[in-house]
Coordinates of C-alpha atoms in Angstrom, one line a residue:
M1 CA -1.6 -9.0 -37.7
K2 CA 1.3 -11.0 -36.2
G3 CA 3.7 -8.3 -37.5
L4 CA 1.8 -5.6 -35.7
M5 CA 1.6 -7.6 -32.5
K6 CA 5.4 -8.2 -32.7
M7 CA 6.0 -4.5 -33.2
K8 CA 3.9 -3.7 -30.2
F9 CA 5.8 -6.2 -28.1
I10 CA 9.2 -4.7 -29.2
V11 CA 8.1 -1.1 -28.4
L12 CA 6.8 -2.1 -25.0
L13 CA 10.1 -4.0 -24.4
V14 CA 12.1 -0.9 -25.2
V15 CA 10.0 1.3 -22.9
S16 CA 10.2 -1.3 -20.1
T17 CA 13.9 -1.5 -20.5
T18 CA 14.2 2.3 -20.4
L19 CA 12.2 2.4 -17.2
A20 CA 14.4 -0.2 -15.6
L21 CA 17.7 1.8 -16.0
S22 CA 17.6 3.1 -12.4
V23 CA 21.1 1.7 -11.8
M24 CA 22.3 4.4 -14.1
A25 CA 20.4 7.3 -12.4
G26 CA 22.0 10.5 -11.2
V27 CA 21.5 9.6 -7.5
H28 CA 23.7 6.5 -8.2
G29 CA 26.6 8.5 -9.6
I30 CA 26.5 9.9 -13.1
P31 CA 29.9 11.7 -13.2
L32 CA 30.7 15.2 -14.3
D33 CA 33.8 15.2 -16.4
T34 CA 36.3 17.9 -15.6
S35 CA 39.2 16.6 -17.6
D36 CA 40.8 18.4 -20.5
D37 CA 39.3 15.9 -23.0
R38 CA 35.8 16.0 -21.5
V39 CA 34.3 16.5 -25.0
E40 CA 35.4 14.6 -28.1
S41 CA 34.7 15.7 -31.7
P42 CA 35.9 14.9 -35.2
L43 CA 37.4 18.4 -35.5
R44 CA 40.9 18.5 -37.0
V45 CA 42.8 21.8 -37.5
N46 CA 46.4 22.4 -38.5
L47 CA 47.2 24.3 -35.3
K48 CA 49.1 23.4 -32.2
R49 CA 46.9 22.6 -29.2
I50 CA 48.1 24.3 -26.0
G51 CA 45.3 23.8 -23.5
T52 CA 41.6 23.6 -22.6
M53 CA 39.2 26.1 -21.2
E54 CA 38.5 25.7 -17.5
P55 CA 34.8 25.9 -16.6
R56 CA 33.7 28.2 -13.9
T57 CA 30.9 27.7 -11.3
I58 CA 28.4 30.3 -10.3
Y59 CA 30.8 31.3 -7.5
D60 CA 33.3 32.6 -10.1
V61 CA 30.8 33.9 -12.7
K62 CA 29.6 36.9 -10.7
S63 CA 26.9 37.8 -13.2
S64 CA 25.5 36.2 -16.3
H65 CA 23.6 37.1 -19.4
W66 CA 21.8 33.8 -19.4
T67 CA 19.0 32.0 -17.5
I68 CA 18.8 28.2 -17.1
G69 CA 15.4 26.7 -17.6
C70 CA 14.2 24.1 -15.0
E71 CA 10.8 23.6 -16.7
G72 CA 8.2 20.9 -16.3
L73 CA 8.7 20.3 -12.6
D74 CA 5.2 21.6 -12.0
R75 CA 3.8 18.7 -14.1
D76 CA 6.3 16.1 -13.1
F77 CA 7.9 16.0 -16.5
A78 CA 11.3 16.1 -14.8
N79 CA 12.8 15.4 -11.4
F80 CA 14.7 18.3 -10.0
W81 CA 16.6 16.3 -7.4
E82 CA 18.0 14.0 -10.2
Y83 CA 20.0 16.9 -11.7
A84 CA 20.4 19.6 -9.1
E85 CA 24.1 18.9 -8.5
F86 CA 24.8 19.8 -12.2
L87 CA 23.4 23.4 -11.8
E88 CA 26.2 25.2 -10.0
P89 CA 29.0 23.9 -12.2
L90 CA 27.2 25.2 -15.3
G91 CA 27.9 28.7 -14.2
I92 CA 24.5 30.3 -15.0
R93 CA 23.2 32.3 -12.1
N94 CA 19.5 32.9 -13.1
V95 CA 16.7 30.3 -13.2
R96 CA 13.2 30.0 -14.6
L97 CA 10.6 27.9 -12.7
Q98 CA 7.0 27.2 -13.4
T99 CA 4.7 27.3 -10.4
G100 CA 2.1 24.6 -11.0
W101 CA -1.3 25.9 -9.9
A102 CA -2.8 22.4 -10.3
K103 CA 0.0 20.8 -8.3
T104 CA -0.3 23.4 -5.5
E105 CA -4.1 23.7 -5.1
K106 CA -5.6 20.2 -5.2
T107 CA -8.4 21.1 -2.8
K108 CA -10.2 24.3 -3.4
G109 CA -8.7 27.1 -1.3
V110 CA -5.8 25.0 0.1
Y111 CA -2.3 25.8 -1.2
D112 CA 0.5 23.4 -0.6
F113 CA 3.8 25.0 -1.7
A114 CA 6.0 22.4 -0.1
W115 CA 7.2 20.9 -3.4
L116 CA 8.1 24.3 -4.8
D117 CA 9.6 25.6 -1.5
E118 CA 12.4 23.0 -1.5
I119 CA 13.4 24.0 -5.1
V120 CA 13.1 27.8 -4.6
D121 CA 15.1 27.5 -1.3
F122 CA 17.8 25.5 -3.1
F123 CA 18.4 28.4 -5.5
A124 CA 17.9 31.2 -3.0
K125 CA 20.5 29.7 -0.6
R126 CA 23.0 29.7 -3.5
G127 CA 22.3 33.3 -4.6
Y128 CA 20.4 32.7 -7.8
T129 CA 18.0 35.2 -9.3
I130 CA 14.7 33.3 -9.6
M131 CA 11.9 34.0 -12.1
L132 CA 8.6 32.4 -11.3
E133 CA 6.0 31.8 -14.0
P134 CA 2.5 31.2 -12.6
G135 CA 0.3 28.7 -14.4
Y136 CA -1.1 26.7 -16.0
G137 CA -4.8 26.0 -15.4
N138 CA -6.4 24.0 -12.6
P139 CA -9.0 21.2 -13.4
L140 CA -10.8 22.3 -10.2
Y141 CA -11.9 25.4 -12.2
T142 CA -10.6 25.2 -15.8
T143 CA -10.3 22.7 -18.6
G144 CA -6.8 21.5 -17.9
W145 CA -3.4 21.8 -16.3
D146 CA -1.0 21.9 -19.2
I147 CA 0.0 24.4 -21.9
G148 CA -2.7 25.4 -24.3
T149 CA -5.6 24.3 -22.3
G150 CA -7.3 27.6 -21.8
L151 CA -7.0 30.8 -19.6
P152 CA -8.9 31.2 -16.3
D153 CA -10.1 34.5 -17.5
R154 CA -13.7 34.7 -16.3
G155 CA -16.1 33.7 -13.6
E156 CA -15.2 31.4 -10.8
A157 CA -11.9 30.4 -12.6
L158 CA -10.7 34.0 -12.6
A159 CA -11.6 34.6 -9.0
A160 CA -9.7 31.4 -8.0
W161 CA -6.7 32.4 -10.2
D162 CA -6.6 35.8 -8.4
R163 CA -6.6 34.1 -5.0
Y164 CA -3.8 31.7 -6.1
V165 CA -1.6 34.5 -7.5
V166 CA -2.0 36.6 -4.4
A167 CA -1.1 33.6 -2.2
L168 CA 1.8 32.7 -4.4
V169 CA 3.4 36.2 -4.5
N170 CA 3.0 36.7 -0.8
H171 CA 4.5 33.3 -0.1
Y172 CA 7.7 34.0 -2.2
R173 CA 8.1 37.7 -2.0
D174 CA 11.2 37.5 0.2
R175 CA 13.0 35.1 -2.2
V176 CA 11.6 36.0 -5.7
H177 CA 11.7 39.4 -7.4
E178 CA 11.1 38.5 -11.0
W179 CA 7.8 37.2 -12.4
A180 CA 6.2 36.2 -15.7
T181 CA 2.5 36.1 -16.4
W182 CA 1.4 33.1 -18.6
N183 CA 3.6 30.9 -20.8
E184 CA 3.1 31.4 -24.5
A185 CA -0.2 33.1 -24.1
S186 CA 0.0 34.3 -27.7
N187 CA -0.2 30.7 -28.9
M188 CA -3.8 30.5 -27.8
W189 CA -4.7 32.9 -30.5
A190 CA -5.6 31.3 -33.8
Y191 CA -5.1 34.1 -36.4
D192 CA -8.1 35.4 -38.2
P193 CA -8.2 38.8 -39.9
R194 CA -11.6 39.6 -38.3
M195 CA -9.8 39.8 -34.9
L196 CA -8.1 43.0 -35.8
R197 CA -8.7 46.3 -33.9
L198 CA -11.0 44.7 -31.4
S199 CA -9.7 46.9 -28.7
E200 CA -12.3 49.4 -29.7
Q201 CA -15.0 46.8 -28.9
P202 CA -14.0 45.2 -25.6
G203 CA -15.6 41.8 -25.0
E204 CA -16.8 41.2 -28.5
T205 CA -16.5 37.6 -29.5
L206 CA -17.1 36.3 -33.0
P207 CA -19.3 33.1 -33.0
D208 CA -16.9 31.1 -35.2
T209 CA -13.6 32.7 -34.1
P210 CA -11.0 30.0 -33.3
G211 CA -8.9 30.5 -30.2
I212 CA -9.0 33.5 -27.9
L213 CA -9.0 37.1 -29.0
P214 CA -5.8 39.1 -28.7
F215 CA -7.7 41.6 -26.6
E216 CA -8.8 38.9 -24.1
I217 CA -5.3 37.4 -23.9
A218 CA -3.6 40.8 -23.3
T219 CA -6.3 41.8 -20.8
F220 CA -5.7 38.7 -18.8
C221 CA -1.9 39.2 -18.8
K222 CA -2.3 42.8 -17.8
H223 CA -4.7 41.8 -15.0
T224 CA -2.2 39.2 -13.7
A225 CA 0.8 41.6 -13.9
N226 CA -1.0 44.3 -12.0
L227 CA -2.1 41.7 -9.4
I228 CA 1.5 40.7 -8.8
L229 CA 2.6 44.4 -8.5
K230 CA -0.2 45.2 -6.1
E231 CA 1.2 42.6 -3.7
Q232 CA 4.9 43.2 -4.5
P233 CA 5.3 46.8 -5.9
E234 CA 9.1 46.4 -6.4
A235 CA 8.8 43.2 -8.5
K236 CA 10.1 43.0 -12.1
I237 CA 7.4 41.7 -14.4
A238 CA 7.4 40.1 -17.9
C239 CA 3.9 41.2 -18.9
L240 CA 3.6 39.0 -22.0
T241 CA 5.2 35.8 -23.3
L242 CA 5.2 35.3 -27.0
G243 CA 5.4 31.8 -28.4
S244 CA 7.0 33.0 -31.7
T245 CA 9.3 35.6 -33.2
A246 CA 7.5 35.3 -36.6
S247 CA 7.8 38.5 -38.5
S248 CA 4.5 37.8 -40.4
D249 CA 1.6 40.2 -40.1
E250 CA -0.4 38.3 -37.6
K251 CA 2.3 38.2 -35.0
G252 CA 3.1 41.9 -35.4
I253 CA -0.6 42.6 -35.1
F254 CA -0.8 40.5 -31.9
V255 CA 2.1 42.4 -30.2
E256 CA 0.7 45.8 -31.3
E257 CA -2.8 44.9 -29.9
A258 CA -1.3 43.7 -26.6
L259 CA 0.8 46.9 -26.2
R260 CA -2.4 49.0 -26.9
V261 CA -4.2 47.1 -24.2
F262 CA -1.3 47.6 -21.7
G263 CA -1.5 51.3 -22.3
E264 CA 0.1 53.4 -19.5
D265 CA 0.4 50.4 -17.3
A266 CA 3.3 49.2 -19.6
K267 CA 5.5 51.8 -17.8
R268 CA 5.2 49.6 -14.7
Y269 CA 6.5 46.4 -16.4
T270 CA 10.0 45.3 -17.3
W271 CA 10.0 42.8 -20.1
I272 CA 8.2 41.2 -23.0
I273 CA 9.4 37.6 -23.3
V274 CA 9.8 35.9 -26.7
H275 CA 10.2 32.3 -27.6
G276 CA 10.1 30.9 -31.1
Y277 CA 12.2 28.1 -32.6
K278 CA 14.3 28.3 -35.8
E279 CA 16.4 25.6 -37.3
A280 CA 19.1 28.2 -38.0
P281 CA 18.8 30.3 -34.8
E282 CA 19.9 33.5 -36.5
D283 CA 16.8 33.4 -38.7
A284 CA 14.9 34.8 -35.6
E285 CA 16.5 38.2 -36.1
P286 CA 13.8 39.8 -38.5
G287 CA 11.0 38.9 -36.0
I288 CA 13.0 40.2 -33.1
R289 CA 13.7 43.5 -34.9
K290 CA 10.0 43.9 -35.7
I291 CA 8.9 43.3 -32.1
R292 CA 11.6 45.8 -30.8
Q293 CA 10.2 48.4 -33.2
L294 CA 6.7 48.0 -31.8
I295 CA 8.0 48.2 -28.3
E296 CA 9.9 51.3 -29.1
R297 CA 6.7 52.8 -30.6
Y298 CA 4.3 52.0 -27.8
A299 CA 6.3 51.2 -24.6
P300 CA 10.0 52.2 -24.9
N301 CA 10.7 51.4 -21.3
L302 CA 10.1 47.6 -21.9
R303 CA 13.0 45.3 -22.8
L304 CA 12.9 42.2 -24.9
R305 CA 13.9 39.0 -23.1
Q306 CA 14.4 35.6 -24.8
G307 CA 12.6 33.1 -22.5
E308 CA 12.8 29.7 -24.0
Q309 CA 15.2 28.3 -26.7
G310 CA 16.5 24.8 -27.0
C311 CA 17.4 22.1 -29.5
P312 CA 16.7 18.4 -29.6
S313 CA 19.7 16.0 -29.4
E314 CA 17.9 13.4 -31.6
W315 CA 15.1 12.9 -34.1
R316 CA 11.6 13.2 -32.8
T317 CA 8.2 13.4 -34.5
G318 CA 6.8 15.8 -31.9
F319 CA 7.7 19.1 -30.3
A320 CA 9.5 22.1 -31.7
M321 CA 12.1 21.4 -34.5
R322 CA 10.7 17.9 -35.1
N323 CA 11.3 15.5 -37.9
K324 CA 15.0 16.5 -38.4
A325 CA 18.1 14.4 -37.9
W326 CA 19.4 16.2 -34.9
S327 CA 22.3 14.8 -32.8
E328 CA 24.4 15.8 -29.8
Y329 CA 26.8 17.5 -32.3
S330 CA 24.2 19.7 -34.0
Q331 CA 22.4 20.3 -30.6
S332 CA 25.6 21.7 -29.1
K333 CA 26.3 23.9 -32.1
W334 CA 22.8 25.2 -32.2
M335 CA 22.7 26.1 -28.5
M336 CA 26.0 28.0 -28.6
R337 CA 24.9 29.9 -31.7
R338 CA 21.6 30.8 -30.1
M339 CA 23.3 32.0 -26.9
L340 CA 25.9 34.1 -28.7
F341 CA 23.3 35.4 -31.2
D342 CA 21.1 36.6 -28.3
R343 CA 24.2 38.1 -26.5
G344 CA 25.1 39.8 -29.8
L345 CA 21.7 41.5 -29.9
D346 CA 21.9 42.4 -26.1
I347 CA 18.9 40.2 -25.3
P348 CA 18.9 38.4 -21.9
A349 CA 18.4 34.8 -22.9
L350 CA 17.3 31.4 -21.5
V351 CA 18.9 28.0 -22.1
F352 CA 16.1 25.4 -22.5
T353 CA 16.3 23.1 -20.7
M354 CA 18.4 21.5 -17.9
S355 CA 17.1 18.0 -18.4
D356 CA 15.1 16.1 -21.0
L357 CA 11.3 16.3 -20.4
H358 CA 9.0 13.3 -20.4
Y359 CA 5.4 14.3 -21.1
T360 CA 2.4 12.4 -19.7
A361 CA 0.1 15.4 -20.2
Q362 CA -3.4 15.6 -21.6
R363 CA -2.3 16.5 -25.1
K364 CA 1.2 15.0 -25.3
L365 CA 3.0 11.8 -24.7
G366 CA 6.7 11.1 -25.2
S367 CA 10.1 12.7 -24.5
N368 CA 11.4 16.1 -25.5
P369 CA 15.2 15.6 -25.8
K370 CA 16.2 19.2 -25.5
G371 CA 17.9 18.8 -22.2
L372 CA 21.6 19.4 -21.3
L373 CA 21.3 16.2 -19.4
R374 CA 19.9 12.9 -20.7
S375 CA 17.2 11.3 -18.7
N376 CA 15.0 8.2 -19.0
A377 CA 11.2 7.8 -18.7
R378 CA 11.5 7.4 -14.9
L379 CA 13.1 10.9 -14.9
E380 CA 16.5 9.6 -13.8
T381 CA 19.6 11.3 -15.1
I382 CA 21.5 8.8 -17.2
G383 CA 24.1 10.9 -19.0
V384 CA 25.7 14.3 -19.5
K385 CA 25.3 15.5 -23.1
R386 CA 28.0 17.3 -25.1
V387 CA 25.8 20.4 -25.0
Y388 CA 26.3 20.7 -21.2
Y389 CA 30.0 21.2 -21.6
A390 CA 29.5 23.5 -24.6
V391 CA 27.2 25.8 -22.6
Q392 CA 29.8 25.7 -19.8
N393 CA 32.4 27.0 -22.2
V394 CA 30.3 29.9 -23.4
V395 CA 29.2 30.9 -19.9
S396 CA 32.7 30.8 -18.6
L397 CA 34.1 33.1 -21.2
F398 CA 31.2 35.5 -22.1
D399 CA 30.3 36.8 -18.7
D400 CA 29.6 40.4 -17.8
T401 CA 33.3 41.4 -17.7
L402 CA 33.1 41.5 -21.5
E403 CA 31.6 44.5 -23.3
R404 CA 30.2 43.9 -26.7
L405 CA 31.2 46.6 -29.2
P406 CA 28.5 48.1 -31.5
E407 CA 30.4 47.1 -34.6
P408 CA 33.0 44.3 -34.9
L409 CA 36.6 45.5 -35.0
L410 CA 37.4 42.5 -37.2
K411 CA 35.2 42.0 -40.2
T412 CA 34.9 39.8 -43.2
P413 CA 33.1 40.4 -46.5
D414 CA 31.7 36.8 -46.3
R415 CA 28.0 37.3 -45.4
S416 CA 27.7 33.6 -44.3
I417 CA 29.9 34.5 -41.2
R418 CA 28.3 35.8 -38.1
N419 CA 30.8 37.7 -35.9
Y420 CA 31.0 39.9 -32.9
T421 CA 33.8 41.7 -31.0
Y422 CA 33.9 41.9 -27.2
R423 CA 36.4 43.8 -25.1
K424 CA 37.8 43.4 -21.7
S425 CA 38.3 46.4 -19.4
D426 CA 42.0 46.5 -20.2
G427 CA 41.4 46.6 -24.0
R428 CA 42.0 42.9 -24.9
I429 CA 39.5 41.8 -27.4
V430 CA 37.5 38.5 -27.9
Q431 CA 36.4 37.9 -31.5
V432 CA 33.7 35.2 -31.8
F433 CA 32.5 34.0 -35.2
W434 CA 30.9 31.1 -36.9
V435 CA 29.4 30.0 -40.3
W436 CA 25.7 30.7 -39.9
G437 CA 24.4 30.3 -43.4
V438 CA 25.1 30.0 -47.1
E439 CA 26.1 33.0 -49.1
L440 CA 24.0 33.7 -52.2
P441 CA 25.5 35.3 -55.3
G442 CA 24.7 39.0 -55.8
F443 CA 23.9 40.4 -59.2
V444 CA 22.1 43.8 -59.0
R445 CA 22.3 43.8 -55.2
A446 CA 25.2 42.9 -52.9
P447 CA 25.5 39.2 -51.9
K448 CA 23.4 38.0 -49.0
A449 CA 23.2 34.8 -47.0
V450 CA 20.4 32.5 -45.8
G451 CA 20.5 30.6 -42.5
K452 CA 21.5 27.0 -42.4
R453 CA 20.8 24.4 -39.7
P454 CA 24.0 23.2 -38.0
G455 CA 25.0 19.7 -39.0
D456 CA 27.3 17.0 -37.9
S457 CA 30.3 18.0 -40.1
F458 CA 33.4 19.4 -38.4
E459 CA 35.2 20.4 -41.6
T460 CA 36.5 24.0 -41.4
R461 CA 37.3 26.5 -44.1
P462 CA 39.7 29.4 -43.9
I463 CA 38.4 32.9 -43.6
V464 CA 40.0 36.4 -43.3
L465 CA 39.2 38.7 -40.5
Q466 CA 40.5 42.3 -40.8
G467 CA 39.9 45.7 -39.2
S468 CA 41.0 48.4 -36.9
A469 CA 41.9 46.2 -34.0
K470 CA 45.5 46.1 -32.7
A471 CA 47.8 43.2 -33.4
M472 CA 47.6 40.5 -30.7
E473 CA 50.7 39.8 -28.6
D474 CA 50.0 36.1 -28.2
P475 CA 47.0 35.1 -30.4
V476 CA 45.0 31.8 -29.8
W477 CA 42.1 30.2 -31.6
V478 CA 39.5 28.5 -29.4
D479 CA 37.0 25.9 -30.4
L480 CA 34.0 26.5 -28.0
F481 CA 32.5 23.1 -28.8
T482 CA 35.4 21.3 -27.0
G483 CA 36.9 24.2 -25.2
R484 CA 40.3 23.4 -26.7
I485 CA 42.8 26.2 -27.2
Y486 CA 45.2 26.3 -30.1
E487 CA 48.2 28.6 -30.8
F488 CA 47.4 30.9 -33.7
P489 CA 50.5 31.4 -36.0
K490 CA 51.8 35.0 -35.9
R491 CA 52.8 34.5 -39.5
N492 CA 49.1 34.6 -40.3
M493 CA 48.6 38.0 -38.6
V494 CA 49.7 41.1 -40.6
A495 CA 49.6 44.5 -38.9
D496 CA 49.7 47.8 -40.9
A497 CA 48.6 51.4 -40.5
D498 CA 44.9 50.5 -41.0
G499 CA 44.8 47.8 -38.4
V500 CA 45.4 44.1 -38.5
T501 CA 44.5 41.2 -40.8
F502 CA 44.2 37.6 -39.7
M503 CA 44.5 35.1 -42.5
N504 CA 43.6 31.4 -42.7
V505 CA 41.4 31.5 -39.7
P506 CA 39.5 28.2 -39.3
A507 CA 35.7 28.6 -39.3
Y508 CA 32.8 26.2 -39.4
D509 CA 29.2 26.1 -38.3
S510 CA 30.1 26.2 -34.6
P511 CA 31.3 29.3 -32.6
C512 CA 35.1 29.8 -32.5
V513 CA 37.1 32.5 -30.8
L514 CA 40.2 34.5 -31.7
T515 CA 41.7 36.3 -28.6
E516 CA 44.9 36.7 -26.5
R517 CA 46.2 33.6 -24.7
S518 CA 45.9 35.4 -21.4
V519 CA 42.1 35.8 -21.7
V520 CA 41.5 32.0 -21.7
M521 CA 44.6 30.6 -20.0
N522 CA 46.6 31.3 -16.8
L523 CA 43.5 32.6 -15.1
P524 CA 43.1 33.0 -11.3
K525 CA 42.5 29.8 -9.4
P526 CA 38.7 29.2 -9.0
T527 CA 37.2 30.1 -5.7
R528 CA 35.5 26.7 -5.7
P529 CA 36.6 24.1 -8.2
V530 CA 33.9 22.6 -10.4
G531 CA 34.4 19.0 -9.1
E532 CA 34.3 20.0 -5.5
V533 CA 31.1 22.0 -5.9
F534 CA 29.5 19.2 -7.8
E535 CA 30.3 16.5 -5.2
R536 CA 29.3 18.6 -2.2
T537 CA 25.9 19.4 -3.7
R538 CA 25.4 15.8 -4.8
A539 CA 26.0 14.6 -1.2
E540 CA 23.6 17.2 0.1
I541 CA 20.7 16.3 -2.1
R542 CA 21.0 12.6 -2.4
E543 CA 18.4 11.8 0.2
K544 CA 15.9 14.2 -1.3
A545 CA 16.4 12.5 -4.7
R546 CA 15.7 9.1 -3.2
A547 CA 12.7 10.3 -1.3
W548 CA 11.2 11.9 -4.4
K549 CA 11.8 8.8 -6.5
K550 CA 10.1 6.6 -3.9
T551 CA 6.9 8.7 -3.9
S552 CA 6.6 9.8 -7.5
I553 CA 8.9 8.1 -10.0
E554 CA 7.5 4.6 -9.9
A555 CA 4.0 5.9 -10.5
K556 CA 5.3 8.1 -13.3
G557 CA 7.1 5.2 -15.0
D558 CA 4.0 3.0 -14.8
K559 CA 1.9 5.8 -16.3
V560 CA 4.3 6.2 -19.2
L561 CA 4.2 2.4 -19.8
K562 CA 0.4 2.2 -19.6
K563 CA -0.1 5.2 -22.0
T564 CA 2.4 3.8 -24.4
E565 CA 0.5 0.4 -24.4
K566 CA -2.8 2.2 -24.9
N567 CA -1.5 4.2 -27.9
L568 CA -0.2 1.0 -29.5
E569 CA -3.6 -0.7 -29.4
I570 CA -4.8 -1.9 -32.8

């Protein structure tokens, strides 16, 4: 008994200490490192270092393949004004926001968009493309306000939802042109074989069926999408958000059922969004290919969009990819691999998420450490993780001035290597590659590989890349983890009539690049240097951050402490 009481005291002490770290908060000056050695790693390669990649802000990355997630603001799981100054230097020009029905309509029929207005206006003023995602429920009409607590799909709840969506779209139609319907709607379906082909029997509900029927979920999403388009005909709509890329029968059946329900209306929509977490991000490919096949069959105008992918920076017993020994090293590798995997499949993709999320919802309690920034239980930014700088490096290089070639110009027979070739308009190539898995021996069939979760090792192994590309005039090898640039020896490059061979190229489980020096060095001077943009925005928002903390954060911290104490009761 004494031991349990002691443990309870220690845990509460830790939580209390975390809540007291306001002196370290973003509004008090967490720096953004712009030095050449902003990221340290144990990597050692036998190459001469000649420089470091220079990150670019949104003012120099004119268009981007990626979206940054600013989730949880609708439920106060994060504080936007604690991290807003870190957004522009990241270089990503698109953003996802959740709209918070319950936070906006606290009295029936009265909508207070002020909290969201400030955030939307921050992005609109800076030229971001904003996607708004209506949801979740509202306790005034439904069972809850967090993910997985039911759809407002009938009766008074549906009528109230319709009024809210109409008000929301009309309020933001001048600033927002991209919309989603409901986050991870497919996760509310608990698979049961008896649910199949229910589109021939609309409204049928089996007495003992768990979850919500696919037909009902798809009908609600279609209803919401059409409601948005009625108010804003030119809007781009993600008509469905899938919580998984699983290639198993039940997920394929759900997508097929939804596409049947959408019918001809699917021609009015733009995307289907897919989530789904895999420890080796490349393992998502079979599910993605299956969903694309169904889209091509039923609604070829729709495009697939990756709407939420992130990785923890430490071990947790809850949330996606739990119970694994993650670190800032493996988080950074995973995030870059996922970004470049999606880019290689031509899928617009989201980086989840800007800041750690701290849950005090109905079903969850605790932190979800998938952020690019580290925050404490009071939602204060207390550090910049390595993954932030890694994402900066990827975004700065792989913008829309690079064209991905259908097949790599430089190839390797090693199936554990994932590689893609990109080309600048003047013909210079960017070859990106990494070790994504473990090659299995082939007997009757050719060798294949299975995905492997990124780890904390920085040991490289030499690979050979060869193909029809031209020899490089001044080749360099780039480690995207640190952004460091190394001279690649010309003696390891052999050109002949068939093309070129690069030998002894270092590779490990983090993306690396082989390209011309001029692609990554001696670039035009930035329009607005990273440090200058960061400090200007920090000065602009400092008072908003302080005001938000004064009204919300203290109550948030007290709530976390009280819930933690309650959960520890014997």
